[in-house]
Amino acid sequence: MEGISAIITVLNEEKNIRDLMVSLISQEQPFEVIVVDSMSTDKTPKILKEYAEKYDFVKYYRKKTTRGGGRNYGASKSNYDYLAFIDGDAIAGESWIKNLRALTQNYNLVAGKSINTGNMRYSMERFKLYYGGFEVTRPSSNLMYSKSLFQSIGGFDENFVTAEDIDMNIRAVKSGAKYAVCDTCIVYTKTRETFRDFKKQAYWNGYGRRQLKEKYGRTLELSHRLNMKDLFSPTYVIRNFYGLRGYLHCMLKSKK
């Protein structure tokens, strides 16, 4: 069977990381967990060191880095030919690795299904982007690449503050990746818990979309069906407001 490396970047995830690790250690082997910690100052290091000492397939590294840079570093430490990316505040479904592995013979890029949990007040349908007929907004909280494809396109672009996963998906599609969507490859992701975190997420989403605009121009196709309820929803309006702020900030910054 093909071996798979699960790669995680974390920063101060003591509230979530144990739930993720519990969901990962029972996954089907051959399999390894590579965690790159961007110098957490809470109890995250203590928790992860416990798992690394107890399980030989868990590797823990501390390195100050961006999210994309941390994933690139984790990929460089992997022993297997497939890289599965998941976030530090997520929980892997029971058969996540097994179901991803079933697709390795025919595909070199697999996007799993993400199910939101937590405060549904801050859960909204994301704006989907398509490139060459493929949805490239599939997030790296549940994404698998073959190592050969990952390396051939240069991994994550570390110049991206956010939307680095969308950028990499675009480059993968451009290179001719064999792309599959797996609805049984399930990861449970958490919505933002507070209004402050929600605004911050909206801002950086807007910032990332501007970075994509500058790199790819009009080659990206936006597809979003607007529900009239959303149009008058305070959450929708606030998300767009802070997203626009991030977009404009990135645009002004790039012109300096």
mmCIF file with all atom_site columns, N, CA and C in Angstrom, residues 3 38 42 66 85 101 109 115 119 175 177 187 190 197-198 223 233 243:
data_model
loop_
_atom_site.group_PDB
_atom_site.id
_atom_site.type_symbol
_atom_site.label_atom_id
_atom_site.label_alt_id
_atom_site.label_comp_id
_atom_site.label_asym_id
_atom_site.label_entity_id
_atom_site.label_seq_id
_atom_site.pdbx_PDB_ins_code
_atom_site.Cartn_x
_atom_site.Cartn_y
_atom_site.Cartn_z
_atom_site.occupancy
_atom_site.B_iso_or_equiv
_atom_site.pdbx_formal_charge
_atom_site.auth_seq_id
_atom_site.auth_comp_id
_atom_site.auth_asym_id
_atom_site.auth_atom_id
_atom_site.pdbx_PDB_model_num
ATOM 1  N N  . GLY A 1 3   ? 2.270   4.677  1.142   1.00 0.00 ? 3   GLY A N  1
ATOM 2  C CA . GLY A 1 3   ? 2.378   5.392  2.398   1.00 0.00 ? 3   GLY A CA 1
ATOM 3  C C  . GLY A 1 3   ? 1.952   6.841  2.230   1.00 0.00 ? 3   GLY A C  1
ATOM 4  N N  . SER A 1 38  ? 5.120   26.620 14.549  1.00 0.00 ? 38  SER A N  1
ATOM 5  C CA . SER A 1 38  ? 5.746   27.922 14.347  1.00 0.00 ? 38  SER A CA 1
ATOM 6  C C  . SER A 1 38  ? 5.990   28.621 15.689  1.00 0.00 ? 38  SER A C  1
ATOM 7  N N  . ASP A 1 42  ? 2.045   28.408 23.983  1.00 0.00 ? 42  ASP A N  1
ATOM 8  C CA . ASP A 1 42  ? 1.100   27.821 24.930  1.00 0.00 ? 42  ASP A CA 1
ATOM 9  C C  . ASP A 1 42  ? 1.514   26.373 25.214  1.00 0.00 ? 42  ASP A C  1
ATOM 10 N N  . THR A 1 66  ? 5.910   30.717 7.951   1.00 0.00 ? 66  THR A N  1
ATOM 11 C CA . THR A 1 66  ? 4.546   30.963 7.493   1.00 0.00 ? 66  THR A CA 1
ATOM 12 C C  . THR A 1 66  ? 3.821   29.635 7.352   1.00 0.00 ? 66  THR A C  1
ATOM 13 N N  . PHE A 1 85  ? -2.637  17.141 3.633   1.00 0.00 ? 85  PHE A N  1
ATOM 14 C CA . PHE A 1 85  ? -2.586  18.338 4.467   1.00 0.00 ? 85  PHE A CA 1
ATOM 15 C C  . PHE A 1 85  ? -3.876  18.480 5.278   1.00 0.00 ? 85  PHE A C  1
ATOM 16 N N  . ARG A 1 101 ? -6.112  6.960  0.377   1.00 0.00 ? 101 ARG A N  1
ATOM 17 C CA . ARG A 1 101 ? -5.197  5.981  -0.199  1.00 0.00 ? 101 ARG A CA 1
ATOM 18 C C  . ARG A 1 101 ? -5.826  5.233  -1.371  1.00 0.00 ? 101 ARG A C  1
ATOM 19 N N  . LEU A 1 109 ? -3.890  14.401 -7.218  1.00 0.00 ? 109 LEU A N  1
ATOM 20 C CA . LEU A 1 109 ? -4.431  15.500 -6.422  1.00 0.00 ? 109 LEU A CA 1
ATOM 21 C C  . LEU A 1 109 ? -5.849  15.127 -6.005  1.00 0.00 ? 109 LEU A C  1
ATOM 22 N N  . ILE A 1 115 ? -16.449 19.308 6.638   1.00 0.00 ? 115 ILE A N  1
ATOM 23 C CA . ILE A 1 115 ? -17.737 19.531 7.305   1.00 0.00 ? 115 ILE A CA 1
ATOM 24 C C  . ILE A 1 115 ? -17.509 20.503 8.468   1.00 0.00 ? 115 ILE A C  1
ATOM 25 N N  . ASN A 1 119 ? -19.525 27.109 15.972  1.00 0.00 ? 119 ASN A N  1
ATOM 26 C CA . ASN A 1 119 ? -20.491 28.203 15.964  1.00 0.00 ? 119 ASN A CA 1
ATOM 27 C C  . ASN A 1 119 ? -20.987 28.463 14.549  1.00 0.00 ? 119 ASN A C  1
ATOM 28 N N  . SER A 1 175 ? -0.584  22.364 -14.640 1.00 0.00 ? 175 SER A N  1
ATOM 29 C CA . SER A 1 175 ? 0.435   21.365 -14.986 1.00 0.00 ? 175 SER A CA 1
ATOM 30 C C  . SER A 1 175 ? -0.162  20.063 -15.497 1.00 0.00 ? 175 SER A C  1
ATOM 31 N N  . ALA A 1 177 ? -2.590  18.133 -13.634 1.00 0.00 ? 177 ALA A N  1
ATOM 32 C CA . ALA A 1 177 ? -2.838  17.195 -12.528 1.00 0.00 ? 177 ALA A CA 1
ATOM 33 C C  . ALA A 1 177 ? -4.091  16.360 -12.765 1.00 0.00 ? 177 ALA A C  1
ATOM 34 N N  . VAL A 1 187 ? -13.040 15.498 6.718   1.00 0.00 ? 187 VAL A N  1
ATOM 35 C CA . VAL A 1 187 ? -12.367 16.217 7.809   1.00 0.00 ? 187 VAL A CA 1
ATOM 36 C C  . VAL A 1 187 ? -13.371 17.192 8.400   1.00 0.00 ? 187 VAL A C  1
ATOM 37 N N  . LYS A 1 190 ? -13.448 23.570 12.121  1.00 0.00 ? 190 LYS A N  1
ATOM 38 C CA . LYS A 1 190 ? -14.145 24.455 13.055  1.00 0.00 ? 190 LYS A CA 1
ATOM 39 C C  . LYS A 1 190 ? -14.352 25.843 12.461  1.00 0.00 ? 190 LYS A C  1
ATOM 40 N N  . ASP A 1 197 ? -12.511 36.942 15.458  1.00 0.00 ? 197 ASP A N  1
ATOM 41 C CA . ASP A 1 197 ? -11.849 35.971 14.579  1.00 0.00 ? 197 ASP A CA 1
ATOM 42 C C  . ASP A 1 197 ? -12.520 35.920 13.208  1.00 0.00 ? 197 ASP A C  1
ATOM 43 N N  . PHE A 1 198 ? -13.836 36.061 13.179  1.00 0.00 ? 198 PHE A N  1
ATOM 44 C CA . PHE A 1 198 ? -14.584 36.055 11.928  1.00 0.00 ? 198 PHE A CA 1
ATOM 45 C C  . PHE A 1 198 ? -14.163 37.237 11.051  1.00 0.00 ? 198 PHE A C  1
ATOM 46 N N  . SER A 1 223 ? -17.638 31.663 -9.227  1.00 0.00 ? 223 SER A N  1
ATOM 47 C CA . SER A 1 223 ? -18.974 31.078 -9.307  1.00 0.00 ? 223 SER A CA 1
ATOM 48 C C  . SER A 1 223 ? -19.599 31.129 -7.924  1.00 0.00 ? 223 SER A C  1
ATOM 49 N N  . SER A 1 233 ? -28.255 39.564 5.124   1.00 0.00 ? 233 SER A N  1
ATOM 50 C CA . SER A 1 233 ? -27.730 39.000 6.360   1.00 0.00 ? 233 SER A CA 1
ATOM 51 C C  . SER A 1 233 ? -26.601 39.881 6.899   1.00 0.00 ? 233 SER A C  1
ATOM 52 N N  . GLY A 1 243 ? -13.664 41.778 3.991   1.00 0.00 ? 243 GLY A N  1
ATOM 53 C CA . GLY A 1 243 ? -12.969 41.202 2.851   1.00 0.00 ? 243 GLY A CA 1
ATOM 54 C C  . GLY A 1 243 ? -12.505 42.268 1.884   1.00 0.00 ? 243 GLY A C  1
#
